[in-house]
PDB file of C-alpha atoms in Angstrom:
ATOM      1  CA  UNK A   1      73.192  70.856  28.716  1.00  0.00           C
ATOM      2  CA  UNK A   2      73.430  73.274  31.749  1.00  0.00           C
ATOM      3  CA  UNK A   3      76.193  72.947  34.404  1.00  0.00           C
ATOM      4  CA  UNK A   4      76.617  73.809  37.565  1.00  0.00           C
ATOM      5  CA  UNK A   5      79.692  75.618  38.831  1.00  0.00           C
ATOM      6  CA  UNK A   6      81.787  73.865  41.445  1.00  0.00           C
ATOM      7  CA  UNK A   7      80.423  75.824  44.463  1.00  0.00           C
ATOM      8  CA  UNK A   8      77.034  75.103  42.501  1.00  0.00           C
ATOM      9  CA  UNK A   9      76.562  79.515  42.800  1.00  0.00           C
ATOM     10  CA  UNK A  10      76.250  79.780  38.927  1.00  0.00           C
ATOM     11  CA  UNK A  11      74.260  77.994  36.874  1.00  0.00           C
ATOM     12  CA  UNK A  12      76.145  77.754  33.032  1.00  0.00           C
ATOM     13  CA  UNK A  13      74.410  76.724  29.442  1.00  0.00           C
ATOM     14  CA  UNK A  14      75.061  77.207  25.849  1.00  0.00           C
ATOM     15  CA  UNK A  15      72.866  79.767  23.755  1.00  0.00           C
ATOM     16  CA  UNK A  16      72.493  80.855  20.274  1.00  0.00           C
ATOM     17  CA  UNK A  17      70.203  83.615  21.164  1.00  0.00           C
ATOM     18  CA  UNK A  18      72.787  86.377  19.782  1.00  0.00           C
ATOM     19  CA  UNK A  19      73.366  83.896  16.400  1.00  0.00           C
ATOM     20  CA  UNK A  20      76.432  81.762  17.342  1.00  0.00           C
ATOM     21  CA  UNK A  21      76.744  79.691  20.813  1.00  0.00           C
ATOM     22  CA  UNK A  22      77.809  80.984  23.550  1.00  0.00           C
ATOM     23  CA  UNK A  23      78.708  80.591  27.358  1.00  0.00           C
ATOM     24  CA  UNK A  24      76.166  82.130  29.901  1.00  0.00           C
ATOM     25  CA  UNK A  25      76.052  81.795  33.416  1.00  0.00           C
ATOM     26  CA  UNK A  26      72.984  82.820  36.056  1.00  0.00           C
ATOM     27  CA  UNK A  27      73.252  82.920  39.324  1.00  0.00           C
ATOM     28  CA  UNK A  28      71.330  80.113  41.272  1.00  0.00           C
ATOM     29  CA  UNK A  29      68.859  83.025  42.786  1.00  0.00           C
ATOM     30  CA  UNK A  30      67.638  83.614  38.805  1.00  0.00           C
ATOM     31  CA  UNK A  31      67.577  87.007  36.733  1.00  0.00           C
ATOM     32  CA  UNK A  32      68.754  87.528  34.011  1.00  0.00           C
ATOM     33  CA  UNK A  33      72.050  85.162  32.392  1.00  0.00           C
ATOM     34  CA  UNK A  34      75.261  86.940  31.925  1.00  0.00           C
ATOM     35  CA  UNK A  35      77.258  86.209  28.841  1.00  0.00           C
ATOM     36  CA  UNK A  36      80.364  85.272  29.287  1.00  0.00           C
ATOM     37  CA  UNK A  37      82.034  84.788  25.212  1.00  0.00           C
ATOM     38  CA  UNK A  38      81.331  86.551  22.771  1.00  0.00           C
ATOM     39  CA  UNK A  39      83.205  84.487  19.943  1.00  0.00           C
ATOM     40  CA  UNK A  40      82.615  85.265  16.397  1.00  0.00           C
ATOM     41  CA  UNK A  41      82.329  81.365  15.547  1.00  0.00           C
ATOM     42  CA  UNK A  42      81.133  80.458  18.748  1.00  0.00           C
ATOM     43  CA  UNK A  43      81.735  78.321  21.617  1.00  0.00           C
ATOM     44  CA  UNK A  44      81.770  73.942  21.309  1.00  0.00           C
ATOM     45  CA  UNK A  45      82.235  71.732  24.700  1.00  0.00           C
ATOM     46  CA  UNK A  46      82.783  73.736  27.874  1.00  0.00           C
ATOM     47  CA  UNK A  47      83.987  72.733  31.099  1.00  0.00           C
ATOM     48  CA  UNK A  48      83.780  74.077  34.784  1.00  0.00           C
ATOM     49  CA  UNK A  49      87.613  74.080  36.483  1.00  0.00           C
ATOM     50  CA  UNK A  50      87.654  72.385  39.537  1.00  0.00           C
ATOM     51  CA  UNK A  51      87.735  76.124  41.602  1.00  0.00           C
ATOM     52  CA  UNK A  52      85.117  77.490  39.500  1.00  0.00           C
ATOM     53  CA  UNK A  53      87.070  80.472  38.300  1.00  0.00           C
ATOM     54  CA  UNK A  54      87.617  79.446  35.091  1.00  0.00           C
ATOM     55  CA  UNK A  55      85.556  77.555  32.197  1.00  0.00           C
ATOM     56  CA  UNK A  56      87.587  75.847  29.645  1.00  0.00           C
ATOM     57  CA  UNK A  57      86.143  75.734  25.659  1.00  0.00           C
ATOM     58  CA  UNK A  58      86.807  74.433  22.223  1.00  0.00           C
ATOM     59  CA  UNK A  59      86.341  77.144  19.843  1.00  0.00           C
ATOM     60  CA  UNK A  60      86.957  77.196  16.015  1.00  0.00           C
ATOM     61  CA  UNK A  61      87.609  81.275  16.308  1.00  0.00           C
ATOM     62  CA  UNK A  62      91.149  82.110  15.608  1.00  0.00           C
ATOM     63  CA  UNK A  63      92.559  84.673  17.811  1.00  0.00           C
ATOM     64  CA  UNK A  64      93.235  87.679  15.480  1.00  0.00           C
ATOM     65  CA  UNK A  65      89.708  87.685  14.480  1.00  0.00           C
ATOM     66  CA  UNK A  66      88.321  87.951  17.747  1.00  0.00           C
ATOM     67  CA  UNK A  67      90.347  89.430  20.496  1.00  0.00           C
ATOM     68  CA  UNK A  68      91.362  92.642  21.484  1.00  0.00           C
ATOM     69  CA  UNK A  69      94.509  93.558  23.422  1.00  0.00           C
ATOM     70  CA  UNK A  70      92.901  92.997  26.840  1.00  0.00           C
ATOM     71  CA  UNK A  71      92.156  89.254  26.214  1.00  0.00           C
ATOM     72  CA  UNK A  72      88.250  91.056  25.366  1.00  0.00           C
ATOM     73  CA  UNK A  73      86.161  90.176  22.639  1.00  0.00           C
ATOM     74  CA  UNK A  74      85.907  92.739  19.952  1.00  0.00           C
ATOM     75  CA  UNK A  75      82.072  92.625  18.244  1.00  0.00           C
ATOM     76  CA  UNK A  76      81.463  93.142  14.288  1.00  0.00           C
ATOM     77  CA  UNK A  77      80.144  95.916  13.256  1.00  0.00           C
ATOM     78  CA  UNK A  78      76.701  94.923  10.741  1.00  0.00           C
ATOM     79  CA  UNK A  79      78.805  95.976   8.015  1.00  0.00           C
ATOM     80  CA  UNK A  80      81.312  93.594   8.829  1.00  0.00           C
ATOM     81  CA  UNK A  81      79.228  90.815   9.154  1.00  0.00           C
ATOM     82  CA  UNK A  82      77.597  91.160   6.068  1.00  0.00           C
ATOM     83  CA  UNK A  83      81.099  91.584   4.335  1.00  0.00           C
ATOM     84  CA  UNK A  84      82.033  88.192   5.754  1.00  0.00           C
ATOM     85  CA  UNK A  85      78.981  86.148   5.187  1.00  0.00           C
ATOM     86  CA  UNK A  86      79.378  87.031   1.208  1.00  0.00           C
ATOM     87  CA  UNK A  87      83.119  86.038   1.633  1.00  0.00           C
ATOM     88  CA  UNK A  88      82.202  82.783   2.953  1.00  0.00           C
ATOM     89  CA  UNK A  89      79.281  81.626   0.359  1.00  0.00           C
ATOM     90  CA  UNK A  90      82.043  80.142  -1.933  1.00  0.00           C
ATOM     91  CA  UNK A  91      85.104  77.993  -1.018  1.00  0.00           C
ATOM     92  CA  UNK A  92      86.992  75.463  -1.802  1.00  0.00           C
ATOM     93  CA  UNK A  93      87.183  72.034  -0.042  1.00  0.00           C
ATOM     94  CA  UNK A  94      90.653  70.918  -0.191  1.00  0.00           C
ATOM     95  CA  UNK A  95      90.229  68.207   3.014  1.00  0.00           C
ATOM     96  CA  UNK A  96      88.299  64.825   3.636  1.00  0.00           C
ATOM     97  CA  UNK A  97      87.628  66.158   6.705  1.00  0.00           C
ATOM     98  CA  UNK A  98      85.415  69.017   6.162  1.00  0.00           C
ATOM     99  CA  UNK A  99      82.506  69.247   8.138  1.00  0.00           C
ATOM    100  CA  UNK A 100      82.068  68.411  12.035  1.00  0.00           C
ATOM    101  CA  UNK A 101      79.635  66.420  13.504  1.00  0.00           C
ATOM    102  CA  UNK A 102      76.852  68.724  13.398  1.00  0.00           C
ATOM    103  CA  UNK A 103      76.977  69.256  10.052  1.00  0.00           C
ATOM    104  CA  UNK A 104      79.605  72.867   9.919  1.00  0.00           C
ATOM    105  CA  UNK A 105      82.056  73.498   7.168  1.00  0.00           C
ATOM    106  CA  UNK A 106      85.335  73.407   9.032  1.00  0.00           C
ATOM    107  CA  UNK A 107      87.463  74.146   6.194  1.00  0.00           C
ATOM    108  CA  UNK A 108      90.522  76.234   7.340  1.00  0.00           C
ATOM    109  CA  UNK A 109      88.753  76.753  10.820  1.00  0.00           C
ATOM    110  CA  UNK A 110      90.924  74.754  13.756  1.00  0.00           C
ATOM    111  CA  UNK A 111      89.404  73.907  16.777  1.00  0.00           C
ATOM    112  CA  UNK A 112      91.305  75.046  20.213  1.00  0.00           C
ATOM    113  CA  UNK A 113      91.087  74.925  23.936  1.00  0.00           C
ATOM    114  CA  UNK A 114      90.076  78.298  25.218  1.00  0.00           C
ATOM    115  CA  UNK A 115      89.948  79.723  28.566  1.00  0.00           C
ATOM    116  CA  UNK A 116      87.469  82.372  29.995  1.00  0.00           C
ATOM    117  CA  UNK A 117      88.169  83.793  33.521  1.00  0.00           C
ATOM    118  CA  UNK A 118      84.628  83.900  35.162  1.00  0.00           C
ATOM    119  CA  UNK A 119      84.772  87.033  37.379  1.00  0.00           C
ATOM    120  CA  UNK A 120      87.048  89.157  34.813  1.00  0.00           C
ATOM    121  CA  UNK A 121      85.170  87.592  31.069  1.00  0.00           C
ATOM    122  CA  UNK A 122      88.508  87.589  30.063  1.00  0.00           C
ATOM    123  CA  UNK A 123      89.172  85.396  27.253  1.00  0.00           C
ATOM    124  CA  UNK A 124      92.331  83.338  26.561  1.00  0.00           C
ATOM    125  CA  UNK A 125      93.338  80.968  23.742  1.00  0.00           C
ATOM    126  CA  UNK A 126      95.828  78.025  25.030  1.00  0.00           C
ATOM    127  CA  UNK A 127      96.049  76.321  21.894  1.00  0.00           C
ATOM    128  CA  UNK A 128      97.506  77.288  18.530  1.00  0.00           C
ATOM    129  CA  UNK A 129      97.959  75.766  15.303  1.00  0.00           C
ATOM    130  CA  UNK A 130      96.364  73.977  12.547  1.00  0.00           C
ATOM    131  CA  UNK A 131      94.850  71.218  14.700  1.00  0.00           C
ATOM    132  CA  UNK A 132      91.513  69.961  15.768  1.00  0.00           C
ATOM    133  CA  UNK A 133      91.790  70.177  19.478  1.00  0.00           C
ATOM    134  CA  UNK A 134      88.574  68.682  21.477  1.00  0.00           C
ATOM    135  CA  UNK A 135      86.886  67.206  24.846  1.00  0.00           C
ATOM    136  CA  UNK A 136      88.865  69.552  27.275  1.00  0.00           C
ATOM    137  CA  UNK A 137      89.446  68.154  30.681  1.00  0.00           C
ATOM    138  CA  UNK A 138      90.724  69.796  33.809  1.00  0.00           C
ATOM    139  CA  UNK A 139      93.253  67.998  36.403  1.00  0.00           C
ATOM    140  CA  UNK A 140      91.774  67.718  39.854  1.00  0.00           C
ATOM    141  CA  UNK A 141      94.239  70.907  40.652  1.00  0.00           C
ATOM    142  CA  UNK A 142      92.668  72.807  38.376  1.00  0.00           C
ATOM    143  CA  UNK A 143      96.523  73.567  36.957  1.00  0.00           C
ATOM    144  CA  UNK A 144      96.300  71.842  33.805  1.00  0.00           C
ATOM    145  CA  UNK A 145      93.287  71.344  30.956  1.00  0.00           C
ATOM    146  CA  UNK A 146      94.009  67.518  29.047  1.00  0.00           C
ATOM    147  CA  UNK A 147      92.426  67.158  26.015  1.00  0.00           C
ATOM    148  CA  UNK A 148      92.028  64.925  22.580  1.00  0.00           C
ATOM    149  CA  UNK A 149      93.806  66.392  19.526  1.00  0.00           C
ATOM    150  CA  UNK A 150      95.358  65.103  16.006  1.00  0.00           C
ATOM    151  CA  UNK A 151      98.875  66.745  15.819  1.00  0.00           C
ATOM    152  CA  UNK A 152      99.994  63.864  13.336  1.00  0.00           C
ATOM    153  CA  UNK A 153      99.083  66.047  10.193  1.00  0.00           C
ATOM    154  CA  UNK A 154      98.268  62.952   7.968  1.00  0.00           C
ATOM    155  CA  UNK A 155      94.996  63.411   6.181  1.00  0.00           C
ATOM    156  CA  UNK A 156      93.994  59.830   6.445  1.00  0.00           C
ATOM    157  CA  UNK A 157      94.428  59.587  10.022  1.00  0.00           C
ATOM    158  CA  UNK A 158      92.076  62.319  10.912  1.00  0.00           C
ATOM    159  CA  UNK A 159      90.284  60.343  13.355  1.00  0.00           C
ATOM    160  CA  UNK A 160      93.563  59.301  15.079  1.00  0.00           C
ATOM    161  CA  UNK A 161      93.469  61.340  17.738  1.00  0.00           C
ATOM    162  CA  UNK A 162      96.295  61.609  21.380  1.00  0.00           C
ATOM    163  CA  UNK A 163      96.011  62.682  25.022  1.00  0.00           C
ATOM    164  CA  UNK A 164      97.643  66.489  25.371  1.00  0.00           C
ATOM    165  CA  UNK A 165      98.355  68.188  28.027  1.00  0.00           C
ATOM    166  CA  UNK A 166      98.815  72.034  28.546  1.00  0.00           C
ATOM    167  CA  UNK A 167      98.673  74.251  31.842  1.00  0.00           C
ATOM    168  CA  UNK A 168      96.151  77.358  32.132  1.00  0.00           C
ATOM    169  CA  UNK A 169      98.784  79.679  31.756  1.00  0.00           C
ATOM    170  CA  UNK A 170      99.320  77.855  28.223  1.00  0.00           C
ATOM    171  CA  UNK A 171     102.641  76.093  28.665  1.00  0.00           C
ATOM    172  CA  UNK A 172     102.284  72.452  27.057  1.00  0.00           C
TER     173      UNK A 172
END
């Protein structure tokens, strides 16, 4: 679903056109999208912050695999990628909660709140951890992201899910 920024400038969707989702943004007088992530396992819910300088993310991406030392995302080489596609055609489910709602193995992969800075396409992870973090949310300030995550650990309560809150700079 396409957004507008908050100035209503930009212009942001979702695409899969380079494999895995990702945030682009246009600029309301059209040409060509810019990308803005470049995630290996792509990008989920997105959010505008209230200044437009920032978009807010869930991603299941951990950092080591896809940042470089700048906050930058580092792109696989083919080689890689083919490496890691054989690595992943055989696991092991050891969860009742496997699979999100479109369908995706999540299986070891953690969902976080992300932050990309719009001007610089600097990318940031806020959250850390073995936790499903979802629906981010920005304060009217634009200071702090709220969001909907398990931190209970109990495999039956999956679905039992809390209000969090953690500032842009990622202090909870």
């Amino acid at each position: 679903k396409p957004r507008w920024s908050p100035d209503e400038k930009y212009i942001s969707f979702l695409s899969n056109r380079n494999d895995k989702m990702q945030i682009y943004i246009s600029d309301r007088s059209g040409g060509d999208p810019d990308q803005l992530t470049y995630l290996k396992e792509g990008v989920g819910e997105y959010i505008w912050s209230p200044n437009g300088k920032y978009i807010a993310f869930t991603s299941v991406s951990s950092t080591e695999d896809n940042l470089g030392w700048n906050g930058k995302a580092i792109e696989q080489t083919e080689e890689e990628k083919e490496k890691e596609k054989l690595e992943n055609e055989v696991f092991v489910i050891r969860h009742l909660h496997y699979k999100d709602q479109r369908g995706n193995i999540t299986e070891g992969k953690f969902s976080h709140i992300w932050i990309v800075d719009v001007e610089s396409k600097v990318v940031k992870p806020l959250t850390r951890g073995e936790f499903r973090d979802s629906s981010p949310c920005w304060s009217s300030d634009g200071q702090y992201i709220f969001f909907s995550s398990n931190r209970n650990q109990k495999e039956k309560n999956w679905w039992d899910s809390q209000i969090y809150r953690i500032s842009i700079d990622g202090k909870e």
